[in-house]
Amino acid sequence: NIEIDSMSGHSLGEYTALVCASAIDICDALKLVRSRGELMEKAENGSMSAILGMDTQDVINTCKNITNQSAGVVNAANLNSPLQTVISGNTVEIELAEESCKAQGAKRAIRLNVSVASHSELMRESASLFSSILEGVNISSPQFKIYQNADAIANTDHNVIKDNLVKQLYMPVKWLSIMQHVTNDHYLIEVGPSKVLAGLCKANGVKEFSYTSISNFSELFLA
């Protein structure tokens, strides 16, 4: 008895949303995410770090300043909430950004256990190669609105969806903006084995949300 208005997925989860909205066949999606992962592994190594307790725009500005003054790059990769931004890029520049953010008042900088700089400029070449792979996949108009990571807009045009899947590799996940679409008049349900996005709901001021991994989820909606 759940009436779906729209869907979205964080990073790789965007493919899940597109499959659930019947925009991509599940077999095609599995091939795409495998190719995506392989291309990301072949990209230049880098690091990622979660900056907590600092305004998103201040983190973005810090990354821009360091990139402009350095040989490498660092940029905001996941705009998760007003006070949680994940940065991505070359390891040296990540270290500089962590130090600068903490000096400006960030509560914590948590280095992620990855060697791939997802959603950063280091993925430009991978994105170009991935674009060619996407051309061979049929993408239909989704049955529901899909808020995509790259532009935080509810896209239904298959060409725009493809373009945004390419951009997603090197552009930030605009989760903060996506959550602004559901803050006041939607009930948000996280579908998956955990409640990471449910936590981000709270951080983004979403008033009503749940997650399928909660023990009484079925009771909540079948009562």
XYZ file of N, CA and C in Angstrom:
669
model
N 0.817 -1.213 0.000
C 0.000 0.000 0.000
C 0.856 1.271 0.000
N 2.074 1.158 -0.530
C 2.959 2.322 -0.589
C 2.888 2.933 -1.981
N 2.514 4.194 -2.048
C 2.459 4.897 -3.334
C 3.774 5.651 -3.527
N 4.515 5.249 -4.539
C 5.841 5.828 -4.774
C 5.728 7.099 -5.604
N 6.382 8.154 -5.132
C 6.418 9.423 -5.857
C 7.710 9.561 -6.649
N 8.833 9.225 -6.016
C 10.132 9.405 -6.661
C 11.158 8.497 -6.004
N 12.300 8.365 -6.660
C 13.379 7.526 -6.163
C 14.719 8.228 -6.337
N 15.690 7.780 -5.571
C 17.058 8.242 -5.745
C 17.974 7.218 -5.097
N 19.239 7.271 -5.470
C 20.220 6.386 -4.867
C 21.537 7.118 -4.716
N 22.235 6.857 -3.632
C 23.493 7.544 -3.336
C 24.640 6.843 -4.054
N 25.274 7.530 -5.000
C 26.399 6.994 -5.756
C 25.980 5.731 -6.509
N 26.570 4.580 -6.152
C 26.232 3.336 -6.844
C 24.740 3.030 -6.742
N 24.109 3.472 -5.658
C 22.685 3.230 -5.455
C 21.798 3.848 -6.515
N 22.337 4.794 -7.278
C 21.543 5.395 -8.350
C 21.149 4.343 -9.379
N 22.005 3.360 -9.582
C 21.684 2.278 -10.517
C 20.553 1.414 -9.967
N 20.571 1.188 -8.664
C 19.485 0.457 -8.028
C 18.155 1.162 -8.249
N 18.151 2.471 -8.058
C 16.923 3.253 -8.254
C 16.435 3.153 -9.700
N 17.352 3.211 -10.644
C 16.978 3.142 -12.054
C 16.418 1.771 -12.419
N 16.959 0.707 -11.827
C 16.425 -0.631 -12.054
C 15.028 -0.745 -11.458
N 14.873 -0.246 -10.233
C 13.569 -0.325 -9.562
C 12.499 0.492 -10.276
N 12.919 1.523 -10.999
C 11.979 2.356 -11.754
C 11.821 1.866 -13.191
N 12.364 0.676 -13.473
C 12.258 0.046 -14.796
C 12.889 0.870 -15.916
N 13.919 1.639 -15.579
C 14.628 2.413 -16.601
C 15.773 1.612 -17.199
N 16.362 0.708 -16.393
C 17.460 -0.137 -16.847
C 17.144 -1.584 -16.479
N 17.368 -2.486 -17.419
C 17.239 -3.912 -17.145
C 18.300 -4.320 -16.130
N 17.954 -5.198 -15.211
C 18.871 -5.544 -14.126
C 20.168 -6.172 -14.647
N 20.083 -6.957 -15.730
C 21.304 -7.566 -16.285
C 22.216 -6.495 -16.873
N 21.627 -5.519 -17.555
C 22.414 -4.403 -18.087
C 23.043 -3.606 -16.949
N 22.282 -3.411 -15.878
C 22.791 -2.645 -14.735
C 23.986 -3.346 -14.098
N 23.920 -4.657 -13.977
C 25.030 -5.407 -13.390
C 26.287 -5.280 -14.249
N 26.121 -5.325 -15.558
C 27.262 -5.154 -16.457
C 27.841 -3.739 -16.329
N 26.952 -2.757 -16.210
C 27.403 -1.370 -16.102
C 28.194 -1.130 -14.817
N 27.678 -1.618 -13.689
C 28.368 -1.354 -12.427
C 29.690 -2.118 -12.358
N 29.760 -3.280 -13.024
C 31.029 -4.003 -13.085
C 32.052 -3.194 -13.900
N 31.622 -2.719 -15.064
C 32.518 -1.913 -15.909
C 32.920 -0.637 -15.196
N 31.967 -0.016 -14.528
C 32.229 1.213 -13.777
C 33.299 0.972 -12.725
N 33.162 -0.123 -11.984
C 34.132 -0.444 -10.943
C 35.513 -0.727 -11.505
N 35.564 -1.453 -12.613
C 36.848 -1.778 -13.228
C 37.563 -0.518 -13.714
N 36.806 0.394 -14.315
C 37.396 1.641 -14.802
C 37.881 2.517 -13.643
N 37.134 2.523 -12.558
C 37.546 3.300 -11.393
C 38.830 2.743 -10.785
N 38.965 1.419 -10.789
C 40.173 0.795 -10.242
C 41.416 1.149 -11.058
N 41.213 1.350 -12.357
C 42.332 1.655 -13.247
C 42.728 3.133 -13.199
N 41.890 3.944 -12.589
C 42.183 5.378 -12.500
C 43.327 5.627 -11.524
N 43.843 6.837 -11.550
C 44.923 7.218 -10.645
C 44.493 7.044 -9.192
N 45.373 6.440 -8.383
C 45.053 6.226 -6.974
C 44.868 7.552 -6.238
N 44.038 7.515 -5.223
C 43.804 8.715 -4.435
C 43.228 8.352 -3.084
N 42.648 9.330 -2.424
C 42.083 9.121 -1.091
C 40.766 9.870 -0.964
N 40.026 9.520 0.087
C 38.783 10.217 0.412
C 38.735 10.435 1.922
N 38.075 11.507 2.332
C 37.996 11.822 3.761
C 36.667 12.505 4.058
N 36.054 12.129 5.162
C 34.787 12.739 5.581
C 35.079 13.907 6.517
N 34.613 15.087 6.122
C 34.787 16.284 6.942
C 33.480 16.542 7.695
N 33.553 16.522 9.016
C 32.356 16.660 9.845
C 32.378 17.977 10.613
N 31.191 18.596 10.713
C 31.062 19.797 11.529
C 31.527 21.065 10.857
N 31.538 21.088 9.526
C 31.957 22.281 8.798
C 30.989 22.525 7.657
N 30.618 23.764 7.443
C 29.659 24.118 6.399
C 30.127 23.633 5.025
N 29.197 23.086 4.261
C 29.521 22.507 2.955
C 30.260 23.475 2.044
N 29.765 24.699 1.941
C 30.386 25.662 1.039
C 31.804 26.006 1.475
N 32.046 26.024 2.772
C 33.398 26.297 3.267
C 34.347 25.159 2.884
N 33.848 23.930 2.921
C 34.669 22.786 2.503
C 34.966 22.876 1.011
N 33.951 23.209 0.229
C 34.130 23.351 -1.222
C 35.178 24.414 -1.530
N 35.076 25.542 -0.855
C 36.028 26.640 -1.083
C 37.452 26.244 -0.690
N 37.576 25.517 0.405
C 38.882 25.057 0.854
C 39.521 24.142 -0.189
N 38.730 23.233 -0.721
C 39.231 22.309 -1.747
C 39.659 23.066 -3.005
N 38.876 24.049 -3.395
C 39.214 24.843 -4.587
C 40.528 25.584 -4.397
N 40.701 26.176 -3.223
C 41.922 26.928 -2.941
C 43.161 26.033 -2.974
N 43.049 24.854 -2.388
C 44.183 23.931 -2.363
C 44.503 23.419 -3.763
N 43.473 23.093 -4.537
C 43.681 22.622 -5.904
C 44.368 23.685 -6.755
N 43.960 24.936 -6.569
C 44.547 26.035 -7.343
C 46.019 26.263 -7.015
N 46.426 25.855 -5.818
C 47.795 26.112 -5.371
C 48.679 24.865 -5.414
N 48.117 23.738 -5.869
C 48.850 22.476 -5.803
C 48.995 21.839 -7.180
N 49.826 20.806 -7.218
C 50.007 20.055 -8.462
C 48.889 19.045 -8.660
N 48.279 18.618 -7.561
C 47.194 17.645 -7.630
C 45.834 18.296 -7.457
N 44.830 17.453 -7.190
C 43.469 17.964 -7.038
C 42.810 17.394 -5.793
N 41.873 18.136 -5.269
C 40.972 17.665 -4.223
C 39.669 18.410 -4.414
N 38.572 17.698 -4.302
C 37.275 18.368 -4.431
C 36.228 17.684 -3.559
N 35.157 18.408 -3.297
C 34.047 17.843 -2.534
C 33.406 16.745 -3.379
N 33.251 15.555 -2.805
C 32.766 14.403 -3.559
C 31.344 14.005 -3.190
N 31.044 14.017 -1.908
C 29.695 13.684 -1.433
C 29.191 14.816 -0.558
N 28.217 15.564 -1.058
C 27.613 16.641 -0.270
C 26.450 16.016 0.495
N 26.761 15.399 1.620
C 25.792 14.545 2.302
C 24.776 15.288 3.145
N 25.216 16.334 3.836
C 24.328 17.122 4.691
C 25.009 18.467 4.933
N 24.316 19.407 5.551
C 24.935 20.727 5.757
C 26.269 20.684 6.496
N 26.474 19.654 7.324
C 27.700 19.591 8.121
C 28.467 18.284 7.914
N 28.219 17.624 6.774
C 28.986 16.410 6.453
C 29.295 16.387 4.962
N 30.569 16.526 4.640
C 31.012 16.527 3.249
C 32.211 15.605 3.110
N 32.143 14.709 2.136
C 33.272 13.828 1.857
C 34.097 14.453 0.736
N 35.407 14.533 0.929
C 36.296 15.090 -0.079
C 37.082 13.971 -0.742
N 37.559 14.221 -1.966
C 38.200 13.177 -2.749
C 39.283 13.777 -3.630
N 40.372 13.027 -3.836
C 41.429 13.532 -4.708
C 42.768 12.884 -4.427
N 43.836 13.547 -4.848
C 45.192 13.061 -4.576
C 45.468 13.067 -3.076
N 46.212 12.087 -2.603
C 46.421 11.911 -1.167
C 47.081 13.126 -0.515
N 48.074 13.713 -1.168
C 48.753 14.887 -0.599
C 47.771 16.031 -0.409
N 46.938 16.261 -1.423
C 45.957 17.352 -1.345
C 44.856 17.049 -0.329
N 44.518 15.780 -0.179
C 43.545 15.390 0.850
C 44.081 15.739 2.233
N 45.348 15.444 2.458
C 45.964 15.761 3.749
C 45.960 17.264 4.016
N 46.276 18.036 2.982
C 46.264 19.493 3.130
C 44.852 19.999 3.446
N 43.863 19.425 2.771
C 42.475 19.844 2.990
C 42.008 19.472 4.386
N 42.389 18.283 4.862
C 42.026 17.873 6.221
C 42.582 18.851 7.244
N 43.851 19.191 7.093
C 44.501 20.114 8.031
C 43.841 21.489 7.991
N 43.550 21.964 6.783
C 42.943 23.281 6.636
C 41.535 23.319 7.230
N 40.769 22.260 6.977
C 39.392 22.222 7.499
C 39.384 22.185 9.024
N 40.272 21.397 9.612
C 40.336 21.334 11.076
C 40.793 22.669 11.665
N 41.683 23.343 10.962
C 42.137 24.661 11.415
C 41.007 25.687 11.367
N 40.044 25.459 10.468
C 38.909 26.371 10.328
C 37.736 26.004 11.237
N 37.877 24.922 12.000
C 36.839 24.584 12.960
C 36.093 23.290 12.730
N 36.478 22.528 11.694
C 35.819 21.235 11.472
C 36.027 20.348 12.702
N 34.987 19.625 13.102
C 35.090 18.788 14.292
C 35.990 17.588 14.071
N 35.852 16.958 12.897
C 36.645 15.769 12.617
C 36.918 15.651 11.128
N 37.999 14.962 10.809
C 38.302 14.579 9.427
C 38.617 13.091 9.466
N 37.742 12.284 8.901
C 37.870 10.827 8.990
C 38.302 10.268 7.637
N 39.510 9.748 7.555
C 40.005 9.177 6.304
C 39.266 7.859 6.018
N 38.761 7.722 4.817
C 38.039 6.520 4.425
C 39.022 5.446 3.951
N 38.666 4.206 4.172
C 39.533 3.080 3.826
C 39.362 2.710 2.352
N 39.765 3.620 1.476
C 39.672 3.395 0.034
C 40.958 3.896 -0.627
N 41.215 3.404 -1.831
C 42.364 3.876 -2.604
C 41.915 4.495 -3.923
N 40.599 4.650 -4.063
C 40.011 5.225 -5.270
C 39.383 6.565 -4.930
N 39.688 7.575 -5.710
C 39.149 8.920 -5.462
C 37.828 9.101 -6.205
N 36.779 8.482 -5.672
C 35.458 8.539 -6.318
C 34.940 9.968 -6.408
N 34.179 10.227 -7.456
C 33.515 11.517 -7.651
C 34.509 12.682 -7.613
N 35.667 12.469 -8.216
C 36.666 13.531 -8.276
C 37.178 13.702 -9.697
N 37.956 14.743 -9.907
C 38.519 15.014 -11.223
C 39.460 13.904 -11.693
N 39.935 13.067 -10.771
C 40.796 11.957 -11.150
C 40.037 10.898 -11.944
N 38.716 11.012 -11.997
C 37.880 10.047 -12.707
C 37.470 10.515 -14.105
N 38.019 11.608 -14.571
C 37.625 12.159 -15.879
C 37.835 11.154 -17.009
N 39.012 10.547 -17.053
C 39.309 9.599 -18.125
C 38.413 8.370 -18.032
N 38.201 7.885 -16.828
C 37.313 6.739 -16.625
C 35.902 7.069 -17.097
N 35.466 8.295 -16.828
C 34.128 8.726 -17.242
C 34.000 8.731 -18.764
N 35.057 9.174 -19.443
C 35.044 9.206 -20.902
C 34.914 7.799 -21.473
N 35.643 6.857 -20.906
C 35.566 5.463 -21.359
C 34.212 4.845 -21.024
N 33.689 5.212 -19.871
C 32.389 4.680 -19.442
C 31.269 5.185 -20.349
N 31.421 6.391 -20.864
C 30.413 6.958 -21.764
C 30.214 6.072 -22.991
N 31.296 5.535 -23.519
C 31.213 4.650 -24.691
C 30.465 3.363 -24.352
N 30.686 2.854 -23.146
C 30.000 1.634 -22.713
C 28.509 1.890 -22.566
N 28.165 3.045 -22.025
C 26.756 3.393 -21.828
C 25.990 3.496 -23.139
N 26.682 3.872 -24.199
C 26.026 4.011 -25.499
C 25.424 2.698 -25.974
N 25.985 1.590 -25.518
C 25.480 0.288 -25.941
C 24.379 -0.268 -25.063
N 23.898 0.532 -24.110
C 22.862 0.075 -23.177
C 21.571 0.857 -23.395
N 20.473 0.148 -23.416
C 19.171 0.799 -23.578
C 18.660 1.309 -22.229
N 18.375 2.594 -22.173
C 17.793 3.194 -20.972
C 16.439 3.803 -21.341
N 15.407 3.388 -20.641
C 14.049 3.868 -20.908
C 13.675 4.979 -19.938
N 12.566 5.638 -20.212
C 12.055 6.630 -19.268
C 11.582 5.896 -18.015
N 12.021 6.298 -16.847
C 11.642 5.595 -15.615
C 10.162 5.764 -15.285
N 9.633 4.794 -14.565
C 8.228 4.848 -14.144
C 7.997 5.899 -13.066
N 9.052 6.265 -12.358
C 8.962 7.269 -11.304
C 10.042 8.323 -11.523
N 9.882 9.461 -10.904
C 10.916 10.493 -10.979
C 12.192 9.974 -10.311
N 13.309 10.191 -10.981
C 14.605 9.791 -10.436
C 15.444 11.044 -10.202
N 15.689 11.356 -8.934
C 16.575 12.479 -8.617
C 18.010 11.984 -8.727
N 18.730 12.488 -9.730
C 20.080 11.994 -9.979
C 21.142 12.752 -9.194
N 22.254 12.080 -8.937
C 23.328 12.619 -8.117
C 23.966 13.864 -8.707
N 24.159 13.877 -10.023
C 24.955 14.927 -10.657
C 24.281 16.287 -10.652
N 22.935 16.307 -10.759
C 22.253 17.605 -10.832
C 21.119 17.762 -9.820
N 20.801 16.711 -9.062
C 19.729 16.748 -8.051
C 18.382 17.131 -8.657
N 18.186 16.787 -9.924
C 16.941 17.086 -10.630
C 16.221 15.778 -10.938
N 14.888 15.805 -10.904
C 14.093 14.623 -11.227
C 14.062 14.431 -12.739
N 14.947 13.580 -13.235
C 15.071 13.384 -14.679
C 14.265 12.180 -15.159
N 13.669 12.315 -16.335
C 12.943 11.216 -16.957
C 13.431 10.955 -18.382
N 14.156 11.906 -18.971
C 14.668 11.742 -20.327
C 15.875 10.796 -20.315
N 15.835 9.759 -21.148
C 16.880 8.737 -21.102
C 18.255 9.284 -21.488
N 18.295 10.283 -22.361
C 19.583 10.874 -22.742
C 20.204 11.658 -21.588
N 19.370 12.376 -20.851
C 19.849 13.119 -19.687
C 20.325 12.152 -18.607
N 19.581 11.062 -18.423
C 19.961 10.064 -17.427
C 21.333 9.485 -17.751
N 21.567 9.143 -19.009
C 22.869 8.608 -19.424
C 23.987 9.620 -19.171
N 23.734 10.844 -19.570
C 24.737 11.896 -19.404
C 25.101 12.075 -17.935
N 24.095 12.026 -17.068
C 24.344 12.208 -15.634
C 25.063 11.011 -15.010
N 24.864 9.822 -15.564
C 25.583 8.653 -15.064
C 27.076 8.763 -15.370
N 27.400 9.397 -16.491
C 28.798 9.656 -16.830
C 29.361 10.729 -15.896
N 28.623 11.830 -15.739
C 29.082 12.935 -14.898
C 29.247 12.509 -13.442
N 28.431 11.541 -13.021
C 28.474 11.097 -11.628
C 29.852 10.587 -11.229
N 30.622 10.090 -12.193
C 31.941 9.540 -11.879
C 32.913 10.605 -11.382
N 32.793 11.824 -11.930
C 33.760 12.865 -11.550
C 33.130 14.086 -10.889
N 31.819 14.102 -10.753
C 31.137 15.210 -10.087
C 30.636 14.771 -8.711
N 30.392 15.711 -7.817
C 29.943 15.339 -6.467
C 28.525 14.784 -6.443
N 28.276 13.936 -5.461
C 26.924 13.442 -5.191
C 26.185 14.540 -4.424
N 25.182 15.121 -5.044
C 24.479 16.259 -4.439
C 23.318 15.780 -3.562
N 23.661 14.975 -2.564
C 22.629 14.391 -1.702
C 21.924 15.457 -0.865
N 22.653 16.445 -0.441
C 22.062 17.558 0.311
C 20.933 18.201 -0.481
N 21.155 18.466 -1.749
C 20.131 19.082 -2.602
C 18.979 18.128 -2.865
N 19.296 16.834 -3.036
C 18.238 15.847 -3.268
C 17.316 15.774 -2.059
N 17.885 15.797 -0.869
C 17.069 15.715 0.346
C 16.157 16.933 0.514
N 16.542 18.053 -0.060
C 15.706 19.248 0.040
C 14.392 19.082 -0.714
N 14.352 18.143 -1.649
C 13.113 17.875 -2.380
C 12.098 17.116 -1.537
N 12.570 16.428 -0.499
C 11.671 15.573 0.275
C 11.516 16.016 1.723
N 12.108 17.125 2.087
C 12.151 17.531 3.492
C 10.770 17.705 4.114
N 9.853 18.338 3.407
C 8.600 18.745 4.044
C 7.389 17.863 3.764
N 7.277 17.330 2.548
C 6.005 16.694 2.197
C 6.129 15.264 1.682
N 7.227 14.583 2.014
C 7.379 13.198 1.605
C 7.821 12.333 2.782
N 7.428 11.076 2.723
C 7.917 10.087 3.676
C 9.010 9.305 2.956
N 10.214 9.296 3.494
C 11.337 8.669 2.811
C 11.637 7.297 3.400
N 11.824 6.316 2.519
C 12.143 4.955 2.951
C 13.481 4.539 2.356
N 14.416 4.188 3.219
C 15.686 3.645 2.744
C 15.534 2.142 2.544
N 15.825 1.684 1.322
C 15.723 0.267 1.000
C 17.127 -0.314 0.974
N 17.403 -1.234 1.867
C 18.729 -1.818 1.921
C 18.993 -2.487 3.254
N 20.214 -2.986 3.454
C 20.544 -3.762 4.649
C 20.951 -2.934 5.864
N 20.984 -1.614 5.721
C 21.466 -0.786 6.817
C 20.598 0.469 6.945
N 21.112 1.486 7.630
C 20.343 2.707 7.834
C 21.227 3.945 7.700
N 22.235 3.866 6.827
C 23.145 4.992 6.623
C 22.395 6.208 6.091
N 21.562 6.000 5.078
C 20.831 7.115 4.481
C 19.735 7.632 5.409
N 19.207 6.752 6.240
C 18.235 7.203 7.241
C 18.899 8.186 8.194
N 20.163 7.921 8.515
C 20.917 8.852 9.345
C 21.096 10.194 8.671
N 21.311 10.159 7.357
C 21.446 11.409 6.611
C 20.107 12.133 6.490
N 19.004 11.376 6.541
C 17.691 12.023 6.563
C 17.586 12.956 7.761
N 17.956 12.420 8.913
C 17.896 13.213 10.145
C 18.812 14.419 10.057
N 20.012 14.224 9.508
C 20.986 15.308 9.393
C 20.518 16.390 8.422
N 19.621 16.011 7.492
C 19.117 16.967 6.502
C 17.736 17.515 6.847
N 17.243 17.195 8.022
C 15.974 17.758 8.461
C 14.739 17.101 7.885
N 14.890 15.896 7.304
C 13.717 15.153 6.832
C 12.937 14.678 8.054
N 11.667 15.010 8.109
C 10.887 14.760 9.315
C 10.375 13.331 9.421
N 9.993 12.733 8.289
C 9.400 11.399 8.332
C 10.200 10.445 7.457
N 10.764 9.406 8.075
C 11.538 8.436 7.320
C 11.597 7.117 8.071
N 11.917 6.067 7.332
C 12.105 4.749 7.917
C 13.089 3.997 7.032
N 13.374 2.750 7.398
C 14.288 1.945 6.604
C 13.853 0.491 6.688
N 14.054 -0.229 5.587
C 13.517 -1.587 5.484
C 14.216 -2.579 6.407
N 15.403 -2.237 6.910
C 16.127 -3.172 7.776
C 15.655 -3.119 9.225
N 14.752 -2.198 9.545
C 14.211 -2.142 10.894
C 13.315 -3.369 11.115
N 13.353 -3.944 12.300
C 12.696 -5.226 12.555
C 11.187 -5.182 12.328
N 10.542 -4.054 12.595
C 9.082 -3.976 12.468
C 8.652 -3.178 11.241
N 9.496 -3.134 10.215
C 9.165 -2.334 9.038
C 7.821 -2.740 8.430
N 7.607 -4.031 8.242
C 6.360 -4.511 7.627
C 5.151 -4.117 8.445
N 5.277 -4.158 9.765
C 4.158 -3.792 10.638
C 3.798 -2.325 10.461
N 4.790 -1.485 10.219
C 4.545 -0.046 10.073
C 3.657 0.247 8.869
N 3.821 -0.541 7.794
C 3.121 -0.231 6.555
C 1.989 -1.200 6.218
N 1.864 -2.254 6.984
C 0.790 -3.202 6.720
C -0.301 -3.144 7.794
N -0.096 -2.244 8.757
C -1.077 -2.129 9.846
C -2.398 -1.569 9.308
